Amino acid sequence: MVGYLYIHIPFCIKKCIYCDFYSIPFKSQIAGDYIKALCREIGLRKDVVGDLTTIYIGGGTPTILSEKEIAGLLQAMRDNYVIDPDAEITIEANPRTISEDKARKLLDSGINRMSIGIQSLIDKELIILGRSHNAEDAIKAVKNVRSAGFKNISIDLIYGIPLPKFQISNFKFQIQNWEYSLQKALELSPEHISTYELTPEKDTPLYEDIKSGRLAMPEEGVISEMYYKGIDMLKKHRYIHYEISNLSKPGYECRHNLNYWNRGEYLGIGAGAHSFFGGKRTGNARDISHYIESINNNKMPVAEKHYITNDEALKEFIFLGMRKTDGIDMKLLPDKKRVLMKKAVEELSSHGLVEVKGNYLRLTRKGLILSNEVIVQVLLSLEGSRPS
Ligand code: SF4
């Protein structure tokens, strides 16, 4: 039985230029139909859900829904599932969609963790990103959520934000901007901070802006300096660095996301939501009309299904687990695979990219910024390929 639940709300105020998630503009009629479908899917999935340890309402922008609609979703969960009394119940919020009164109502309905997409505390950067809020909105949102009584607030920040081409060689300016956002974020004292590197994904307006030369990405060296600056500044303020991009005050690590990195089972409800349980990964129909139609016809909206082989399971264990700063417990690997990995681990250690502490294999400080490349080398070694 699954103890971790994700609910997807695919509506946004407007599309940010870097976003490649499936999200659509909010329309109250379609949102109403979608919520009804979500409540029905909650009921249809009753058989696979055990006591819920975490619930994560993500998007899109879930707080674009009214407090009444969100309370209705939580009630549907209570009617169908058992929720642990100390369950972590998170909702993602956009600064423009959260007032003190709304936050208080969400708290009353059972939400106890708010994750606010701030991204930057510099207006010019927020305009470049195409966000619907400004720095003042962001600061006000965190303060509102705090005064409403939330004791667990997370904020997202983005570094490596592009600039108009004529400013891109001013490295000092870029680093100073990032320091400013971090400093302002620290003043808000959130329990949890995620710092994400901006990657221009294909088929986004940002990708086109870079291709056309309207915007330029910071240099790799600047991005890496920003990454370490973020980690070091937050650690200095007693935040614990527990995953490549995530830090928290002690005891406030995101339990829901830790379950993903621990390769735990979860159920995803809603258009495009993914699930992992019973040895398979599945994905719901992405298109909201298809999703609603399936549910209204009493059909599971599953559009993709993949049974995980033993080899795939092992690879997942490594590439998800090594995202955690504690790394992976090598004791949990079959002996044969540990032997295969030995050479790659020694080679990566000699370059200072990984280290073995007791039974644990983890990325070093130097390895963190190169995590993708390092993890690929470890995975290749499982197939008997030598790391380059
Ligand atoms: S608010 Fe989030 S999900 Fe919506 S468009 Fe912006 S980045 Fe994408």
Tab-separated table of C-alpha atoms and ligand atoms in Angstrom:
chain	number	residue	atom	x	y	z
A	1	MET	CA	0.000	0.000	0.000
A	2	VAL	CA	1.269	3.466	-0.937
A	3	GLY	CA	1.873	6.102	1.761
A	4	TYR	CA	2.940	9.041	-0.407
A	5	LEU	CA	0.463	10.935	-2.549
A	6	TYR	CA	0.955	13.603	-5.219
A	7	ILE	CA	-1.935	15.637	-6.662
A	8	HIS	CA	-1.343	17.638	-9.839
A	9	ILE	CA	-3.006	20.998	-10.534
A	10	PRO	CA	-2.021	22.041	-14.081
A	11	PHE	CA	-3.250	25.661	-14.046
A	12	CYS	CA	-1.094	28.807	-14.019
A	13	ILE	CA	-1.683	32.568	-14.139
A	14	LYS	CA	0.628	32.822	-17.175
A	15	LYS	CA	3.390	30.793	-18.727
A	16	CYS	CA	6.944	31.520	-17.532
A	17	ILE	CA	9.417	31.647	-20.420
A	18	TYR	CA	11.598	28.798	-19.131
A	19	CYS	CA	8.824	26.345	-18.215
A	20	ASP	CA	8.370	23.092	-20.113
A	21	PHE	CA	5.840	21.551	-17.693
A	22	TYR	CA	2.352	20.865	-18.923
A	23	SER	CA	0.282	23.767	-17.627
A	24	ILE	CA	-2.634	25.738	-19.039
A	25	PRO	CA	-4.175	29.128	-18.251
A	26	PHE	CA	-6.739	29.015	-15.460
A	27	LYS	CA	-10.429	28.979	-16.476
A	28	SER	CA	-12.976	28.477	-13.704
A	29	GLN	CA	-15.293	26.172	-15.723
A	30	ILE	CA	-12.564	23.714	-16.702
A	31	ALA	CA	-10.990	23.940	-13.232
A	32	GLY	CA	-14.350	22.971	-11.703
A	33	ASP	CA	-14.641	19.918	-13.989
A	34	TYR	CA	-11.037	18.997	-13.261
A	35	ILE	CA	-11.513	19.108	-9.487
A	36	LYS	CA	-14.559	16.851	-9.766
A	37	ALA	CA	-12.451	14.415	-11.820
A	38	LEU	CA	-9.638	14.566	-9.222
A	39	CYS	CA	-12.104	13.735	-6.447
A	40	ARG	CA	-13.348	10.771	-8.487
A	41	GLU	CA	-9.813	9.533	-9.146
A	42	ILE	CA	-9.108	9.808	-5.405
A	43	GLY	CA	-12.018	7.402	-4.890
A	44	LEU	CA	-10.958	5.086	-7.738
A	45	ARG	CA	-7.477	4.672	-6.230
A	46	LYS	CA	-8.703	3.677	-2.769
A	47	ASP	CA	-7.340	0.146	-3.049
A	48	VAL	CA	-3.684	1.116	-3.427
A	49	VAL	CA	-3.465	3.810	-0.742
A	50	GLY	CA	-2.394	2.939	2.814
A	51	ASP	CA	-1.845	5.375	5.701
A	52	LEU	CA	-0.640	8.587	4.104
A	53	THR	CA	2.664	9.949	5.397
A	54	THR	CA	2.849	12.844	2.949
A	55	ILE	CA	0.551	14.605	0.514
A	56	TYR	CA	1.987	17.031	-2.028
A	57	ILE	CA	-0.301	19.277	-4.065
A	58	GLY	CA	1.889	20.546	-6.899
A	59	GLY	CA	1.582	22.108	-10.310
A	60	GLY	CA	1.227	24.388	-12.132
A	61	THR	CA	0.026	26.740	-9.456
A	62	PRO	CA	-2.289	24.908	-7.035
A	63	THR	CA	-3.073	28.069	-5.050
A	64	ILE	CA	-4.764	29.469	-8.136
A	65	LEU	CA	-7.708	27.386	-6.882
A	66	SER	CA	-9.923	28.854	-4.186
A	67	GLU	CA	-9.441	27.794	-0.562
A	68	LYS	CA	-12.859	26.110	-0.797
A	69	GLU	CA	-11.783	24.010	-3.791
A	70	ILE	CA	-8.556	22.982	-2.063
A	71	ALA	CA	-10.444	22.119	1.152
A	72	GLY	CA	-12.810	20.002	-1.011
A	73	LEU	CA	-9.839	18.023	-2.359
A	74	LEU	CA	-8.534	17.401	1.152
A	75	GLN	CA	-11.985	16.307	2.264
A	76	ALA	CA	-12.145	13.811	-0.634
A	77	MET	CA	-8.810	12.400	0.581
A	78	ARG	CA	-10.093	12.137	4.156
A	79	ASP	CA	-13.260	10.410	2.955
A	80	ASN	CA	-11.247	7.772	1.096
A	81	TYR	CA	-7.877	7.428	2.820
A	82	VAL	CA	-6.327	7.429	6.272
A	83	ILE	CA	-4.019	10.413	6.750
A	84	ASP	CA	-1.377	10.111	9.510
A	85	PRO	CA	-1.949	12.737	12.211
A	86	ASP	CA	1.576	14.074	11.651
A	87	ALA	CA	1.500	13.793	7.831
A	88	GLU	CA	3.443	16.439	5.891
A	89	ILE	CA	0.842	18.126	3.660
A	90	THR	CA	2.406	20.550	1.181
A	91	ILE	CA	0.905	22.913	-1.346
A	92	GLU	CA	2.892	24.838	-3.950
A	93	ALA	CA	2.064	28.524	-4.202
A	94	ASN	CA	2.767	31.453	-6.454
A	95	PRO	CA	3.270	34.741	-4.548
A	96	ARG	CA	0.412	36.414	-6.415
A	97	THR	CA	-2.111	33.790	-5.332
A	98	ILE	CA	-1.677	33.760	-1.583
A	99	SER	CA	-3.055	36.255	0.954
A	100	GLU	CA	-2.860	35.961	4.732
A	101	ASP	CA	-6.563	35.097	4.893
A	102	LYS	CA	-6.245	32.393	2.230
A	103	ALA	CA	-3.160	30.930	3.925
A	104	ARG	CA	-5.068	30.782	7.236
A	105	LYS	CA	-7.946	28.948	5.559
A	106	LEU	CA	-5.550	26.494	3.931
A	107	LEU	CA	-3.936	25.851	7.313
A	108	ASP	CA	-7.398	25.242	8.804
A	109	SER	CA	-8.159	22.746	6.041
A	110	GLY	CA	-5.082	20.670	6.951
A	111	ILE	CA	-2.236	21.981	4.754
A	112	ASN	CA	0.840	22.389	6.986
A	113	ARG	CA	3.656	23.155	4.536
A	114	MET	CA	3.730	25.861	1.869
A	115	SER	CA	6.275	25.838	-0.950
A	116	ILE	CA	6.456	29.287	-2.549
A	117	GLY	CA	7.946	29.787	-6.031
A	118	ILE	CA	9.923	32.993	-5.508
A	119	GLN	CA	12.793	32.280	-7.953
A	120	SER	CA	14.498	35.673	-7.514
A	121	LEU	CA	14.160	38.785	-5.377
A	122	ILE	CA	15.225	41.106	-8.156
A	123	ASP	CA	12.453	42.605	-10.282
A	124	LYS	CA	14.515	42.730	-13.486
A	125	GLU	CA	15.272	39.008	-13.237
A	126	LEU	CA	11.631	38.177	-12.560
A	127	ILE	CA	10.644	40.126	-15.677
A	128	ILE	CA	13.222	38.223	-17.757
A	129	LEU	CA	11.816	34.926	-16.434
A	130	GLY	CA	8.291	36.025	-17.321
A	131	ARG	CA	7.066	35.495	-13.751
A	132	SER	CA	3.720	36.984	-12.772
A	133	HIS	CA	5.040	38.440	-9.475
A	134	ASN	CA	7.629	40.990	-8.405
A	135	ALA	CA	10.052	40.939	-5.470
A	136	GLU	CA	7.673	42.853	-3.213
A	137	ASP	CA	4.876	40.315	-3.898
A	138	ALA	CA	7.284	37.498	-3.016
A	139	ILE	CA	8.356	39.017	0.311
A	140	LYS	CA	4.763	39.864	1.179
A	141	ALA	CA	3.619	36.314	0.363
A	142	VAL	CA	6.162	34.713	2.720
A	143	LYS	CA	5.257	37.182	5.478
A	144	ASN	CA	1.531	36.539	4.950
A	145	VAL	CA	1.982	32.786	5.106
A	146	ARG	CA	4.052	33.141	8.284
A	147	SER	CA	1.520	35.459	9.996
A	148	ALA	CA	-1.241	33.028	9.050
A	149	GLY	CA	0.520	30.481	11.279
A	150	PHE	CA	2.542	28.275	8.899
A	151	LYS	CA	5.549	26.764	10.703
A	152	ASN	CA	6.991	25.045	7.653
A	153	ILE	CA	7.673	27.288	4.647
A	154	SER	CA	9.825	26.395	1.680
A	155	ILE	CA	10.966	28.754	-1.046
A	156	ASP	CA	12.369	28.043	-4.504
A	157	LEU	CA	15.165	30.166	-5.943
A	158	ILE	CA	16.718	29.997	-9.408
A	159	TYR	CA	20.333	30.810	-10.312
A	160	GLY	CA	21.964	31.083	-13.730
A	161	ILE	CA	19.290	33.483	-14.956
A	162	PRO	CA	20.001	34.757	-18.493
A	163	LEU	CA	20.710	38.388	-19.205
A	164	PRO	CA	20.555	40.663	-22.243
A	165	LYS	CA	23.690	39.920	-24.264
A	166	PHE	CA	25.411	43.239	-23.471
A	167	GLN	CA	25.396	42.445	-19.721
A	168	ILE	CA	26.499	38.832	-19.846
A	169	SER	CA	30.231	39.461	-19.532
A	170	ASN	CA	29.696	41.318	-16.253
A	171	PHE	CA	30.334	38.292	-14.005
A	172	LYS	CA	30.541	40.319	-10.817
A	173	PHE	CA	27.090	41.768	-11.436
A	174	GLN	CA	25.565	38.285	-11.891
A	175	ILE	CA	27.122	36.909	-8.711
A	176	GLN	CA	26.093	40.006	-6.764
A	177	ASN	CA	22.488	39.610	-7.941
A	178	TRP	CA	22.445	35.993	-6.755
A	179	GLU	CA	23.945	36.971	-3.383
A	180	TYR	CA	21.304	39.660	-3.036
A	181	SER	CA	18.445	37.175	-3.637
A	182	LEU	CA	19.985	34.712	-1.174
A	183	GLN	CA	20.464	37.405	1.460
A	184	LYS	CA	16.874	38.632	1.098
A	185	ALA	CA	15.623	35.035	1.237
A	186	LEU	CA	17.580	34.397	4.431
A	187	GLU	CA	15.984	37.447	6.036
A	188	LEU	CA	12.620	35.687	5.582
A	189	SER	CA	13.978	32.676	7.502
A	190	PRO	CA	12.102	29.907	5.640
A	191	GLU	CA	12.477	26.380	6.988
A	192	HIS	CA	13.484	25.034	3.582
A	193	ILE	CA	15.190	26.474	0.486
A	194	SER	CA	15.582	24.868	-2.948
A	195	THR	CA	18.118	26.425	-5.311
A	196	TYR	CA	17.727	25.335	-8.925
A	197	GLU	CA	20.010	25.958	-11.869
A	198	LEU	CA	18.074	27.320	-14.825
A	199	THR	CA	18.408	25.099	-17.879
A	200	PRO	CA	16.976	26.346	-21.167
A	201	GLU	CA	14.745	23.465	-22.293
A	202	LYS	CA	13.906	22.995	-25.977
A	203	ASP	CA	10.479	24.260	-27.092
A	204	THR	CA	10.443	27.052	-24.519
A	205	PRO	CA	10.494	30.775	-25.368
A	206	LEU	CA	13.704	31.036	-23.329
A	207	TYR	CA	15.429	28.553	-25.636
A	208	GLU	CA	14.371	30.647	-28.640
A	209	ASP	CA	15.521	33.888	-26.976
A	210	ILE	CA	18.949	32.382	-26.449
A	211	LYS	CA	19.109	30.980	-29.965
A	212	SER	CA	18.179	34.369	-31.430
A	213	GLY	CA	20.736	36.160	-29.245
A	214	ARG	CA	18.185	38.294	-27.393
A	215	LEU	CA	19.345	36.719	-24.131
A	216	ALA	CA	22.546	34.950	-23.123
A	217	MET	CA	23.213	32.357	-20.414
A	218	PRO	CA	25.917	32.990	-17.797
A	219	GLU	CA	29.186	31.144	-18.331
A	220	GLU	CA	29.672	27.713	-16.766
A	221	GLY	CA	32.252	29.035	-14.296
A	222	VAL	CA	29.815	31.703	-13.101
A	223	ILE	CA	27.032	29.149	-12.701
A	224	SER	CA	29.269	26.885	-10.665
A	225	GLU	CA	30.354	29.810	-8.474
A	226	MET	CA	26.678	30.644	-7.911
A	227	TYR	CA	25.900	27.054	-6.943
A	228	TYR	CA	28.629	26.915	-4.289
A	229	LYS	CA	27.882	30.435	-3.092
A	230	GLY	CA	24.270	29.380	-2.466
A	231	ILE	CA	25.223	26.253	-0.557
A	232	ASP	CA	27.893	28.028	1.513
A	233	MET	CA	25.763	31.045	2.410
A	234	LEU	CA	22.857	28.882	3.507
A	235	LYS	CA	25.073	26.460	5.430
A	236	LYS	CA	26.585	29.425	7.261
A	237	HIS	CA	23.054	30.177	8.453
A	238	ARG	CA	22.700	26.604	9.790
A	239	TYR	CA	20.788	25.155	6.887
A	240	ILE	CA	21.584	21.497	6.251
A	241	HIS	CA	22.502	20.577	2.702
A	242	TYR	CA	20.723	17.248	2.231
A	243	GLU	CA	20.254	16.984	-1.532
A	244	ILE	CA	22.086	18.490	-4.530
A	245	SER	CA	19.636	21.419	-4.763
A	246	ASN	CA	17.902	21.345	-1.372
A	247	LEU	CA	18.705	22.697	2.070
A	248	SER	CA	16.648	22.944	5.212
A	249	LYS	CA	16.743	23.846	8.862
A	250	PRO	CA	17.302	20.688	10.959
A	251	GLY	CA	14.228	18.439	10.874
A	252	TYR	CA	12.596	20.256	7.950
A	253	GLU	CA	13.883	18.141	5.047
A	254	CYS	CA	11.036	17.584	2.581
A	255	ARG	CA	9.757	14.115	3.509
A	256	HIS	CA	7.771	13.815	0.295
A	257	ASN	CA	10.761	14.435	-1.978
A	258	LEU	CA	13.071	12.296	0.163
A	259	ASN	CA	10.737	9.400	-0.628
A	260	TYR	CA	11.423	9.947	-4.372
A	261	TRP	CA	15.189	9.966	-3.815
A	262	ASN	CA	14.883	6.868	-1.619
A	263	ARG	CA	13.024	5.205	-4.496
A	264	GLY	CA	9.926	4.797	-2.375
A	265	GLU	CA	6.518	4.077	-3.859
A	266	TYR	CA	4.037	6.903	-4.473
A	267	LEU	CA	0.755	7.537	-6.178
A	268	GLY	CA	0.194	10.512	-8.489
A	269	ILE	CA	-3.329	11.755	-9.133
A	270	GLY	CA	-4.341	14.169	-11.887
A	271	ALA	CA	-3.482	14.954	-15.521
A	272	GLY	CA	0.094	13.959	-16.349
A	273	ALA	CA	0.787	12.709	-12.804
A	274	HIS	CA	3.236	9.821	-12.461
A	275	SER	CA	3.053	6.897	-10.044
A	276	PHE	CA	5.434	4.204	-8.887
A	277	PHE	CA	4.162	1.145	-7.085
A	278	GLY	CA	3.883	-2.611	-7.523
A	279	GLY	CA	7.100	-2.711	-9.579
A	280	LYS	CA	5.824	-0.389	-12.307
A	281	ARG	CA	5.958	3.267	-13.235
A	282	THR	CA	2.825	4.718	-14.811
A	283	GLY	CA	1.792	8.115	-16.150
A	284	ASN	CA	-1.699	9.569	-16.408
A	285	ALA	CA	-2.975	11.195	-19.621
A	286	ARG	CA	-1.318	14.615	-19.895
A	287	ASP	CA	-4.101	16.343	-21.743
A	288	ILE	CA	-6.650	17.659	-19.273
A	289	SER	CA	-9.710	16.940	-21.498
A	290	HIS	CA	-8.589	13.335	-22.053
A	291	TYR	CA	-8.002	12.967	-18.353
A	292	ILE	CA	-11.471	14.284	-17.421
A	293	GLU	CA	-13.130	12.146	-20.120
A	294	SER	CA	-11.487	8.909	-18.887
A	295	ILE	CA	-12.440	9.563	-15.292
A	296	ASN	CA	-16.018	10.477	-16.233
A	297	ASN	CA	-16.218	7.139	-18.062
A	298	ASN	CA	-14.990	5.396	-14.902
A	299	LYS	CA	-11.730	4.460	-16.604
A	300	MET	CA	-8.291	4.798	-15.027
A	301	PRO	CA	-6.622	7.682	-16.898
A	302	VAL	CA	-3.324	5.786	-17.267
A	303	ALA	CA	-1.594	6.544	-20.594
A	304	GLU	CA	1.843	4.969	-19.999
A	305	LYS	CA	2.927	1.905	-18.058
A	306	HIS	CA	6.383	0.436	-17.627
A	307	TYR	CA	7.406	-2.576	-15.545
A	308	ILE	CA	10.798	-1.995	-13.966
A	309	THR	CA	13.410	-4.695	-14.520
A	310	ASN	CA	15.930	-5.579	-11.788
A	311	ASP	CA	18.660	-3.750	-13.685
A	312	GLU	CA	16.537	-0.627	-14.050
A	313	ALA	CA	15.650	-0.783	-10.350
A	314	LEU	CA	19.325	-0.829	-9.470
A	315	LYS	CA	20.088	2.109	-11.744
A	316	GLU	CA	17.209	4.090	-10.260
A	317	PHE	CA	18.480	3.335	-6.765
A	318	ILE	CA	21.859	4.799	-7.747
A	319	PHE	CA	20.839	7.868	-9.746
A	320	LEU	CA	18.105	8.894	-7.339
A	321	GLY	CA	20.015	8.010	-4.155
A	322	MET	CA	23.214	9.759	-5.147
A	323	ARG	CA	21.319	13.045	-5.305
A	324	LYS	CA	21.243	12.921	-1.494
A	325	THR	CA	24.356	14.281	0.179
A	326	ASP	CA	24.427	11.104	2.339
A	327	GLY	CA	24.696	9.095	-0.860
A	328	ILE	CA	23.756	5.434	-1.225
A	329	ASP	CA	24.242	2.475	1.075
A	330	MET	CA	26.462	0.162	-0.978
A	331	LYS	CA	25.469	-2.757	1.261
A	332	LEU	CA	22.112	-2.710	-0.501
A	333	LEU	CA	23.745	-3.489	-3.872
A	334	PRO	CA	24.218	-7.081	-5.060
A	335	ASP	CA	27.855	-8.255	-4.527
A	336	LYS	CA	28.389	-8.712	-8.267
A	337	LYS	CA	27.385	-5.112	-9.009
A	338	ARG	CA	29.560	-3.751	-6.191
A	339	VAL	CA	32.541	-5.494	-7.737
A	340	LEU	CA	31.697	-4.050	-11.166
A	341	MET	CA	31.462	-0.535	-9.694
A	342	LYS	CA	34.740	-0.774	-7.775
A	343	LYS	CA	37.017	0.439	-10.559
A	344	ALA	CA	34.800	3.402	-11.480
A	345	VAL	CA	34.478	4.403	-7.840
A	346	GLU	CA	38.267	4.290	-7.394
A	347	GLU	CA	38.810	6.349	-10.519
A	348	LEU	CA	36.178	8.941	-9.577
A	349	SER	CA	37.625	9.080	-6.031
A	350	SER	CA	41.093	9.719	-7.409
A	351	HIS	CA	39.635	12.777	-9.191
A	352	GLY	CA	38.023	13.884	-5.928
A	353	LEU	CA	34.472	13.506	-7.292
A	354	VAL	CA	33.103	10.791	-4.978
A	355	GLU	CA	34.038	9.372	-1.595
A	356	VAL	CA	33.219	6.240	0.365
A	357	LYS	CA	32.351	6.773	4.035
A	358	GLY	CA	31.614	3.483	5.799
A	359	ASN	CA	29.157	1.706	3.522
A	360	TYR	CA	28.056	4.903	1.852
A	361	LEU	CA	29.103	6.173	-1.564
A	362	ARG	CA	28.511	9.867	-2.044
A	363	LEU	CA	29.413	12.862	-4.149
A	364	THR	CA	32.138	15.126	-2.802
A	365	ARG	CA	31.816	18.895	-2.799
A	366	LYS	CA	33.656	18.950	-6.133
A	367	GLY	CA	31.414	16.162	-7.481
A	368	LEU	CA	28.146	17.921	-6.614
A	369	ILE	CA	28.261	20.377	-9.510
A	370	LEU	CA	29.200	17.547	-11.902
A	371	SER	CA	26.618	15.166	-10.453
A	372	ASN	CA	25.062	14.154	-13.798
A	373	GLU	CA	28.398	13.253	-15.379
A	374	VAL	CA	29.637	11.454	-12.256
A	375	ILE	CA	26.465	9.400	-11.810
A	376	VAL	CA	26.531	8.403	-15.497
A	377	GLN	CA	30.067	7.048	-15.003
A	378	VAL	CA	28.901	4.965	-12.031
A	379	LEU	CA	25.926	3.645	-14.030
A	380	LEU	CA	28.104	2.773	-17.030
A	381	SER	CA	30.365	0.720	-14.802
A	382	LEU	CA	27.406	-1.536	-13.930
A	383	GLU	CA	27.358	-2.653	-17.525
A	384	GLY	CA	31.048	-3.425	-17.444
A	385	SER	CA	31.905	-0.215	-19.370
A	386	ARG	CA	35.005	1.579	-18.138
A	387	PRO	CA	34.650	5.183	-17.061
A	388	SER	CA	36.492	7.551	-19.366
B	1	SF4	S1	4.303	29.060	-12.438
B	1	SF4	FE1	5.590	27.188	-12.472
B	1	SF4	S2	4.405	25.662	-13.605
B	1	SF4	FE2	3.458	27.675	-14.020
B	1	SF4	S3	4.395	28.355	-15.935
B	1	SF4	FE3	5.618	29.229	-14.253
B	1	SF4	S4	7.258	27.713	-13.871
B	1	SF4	FE4	5.677	26.701	-15.108
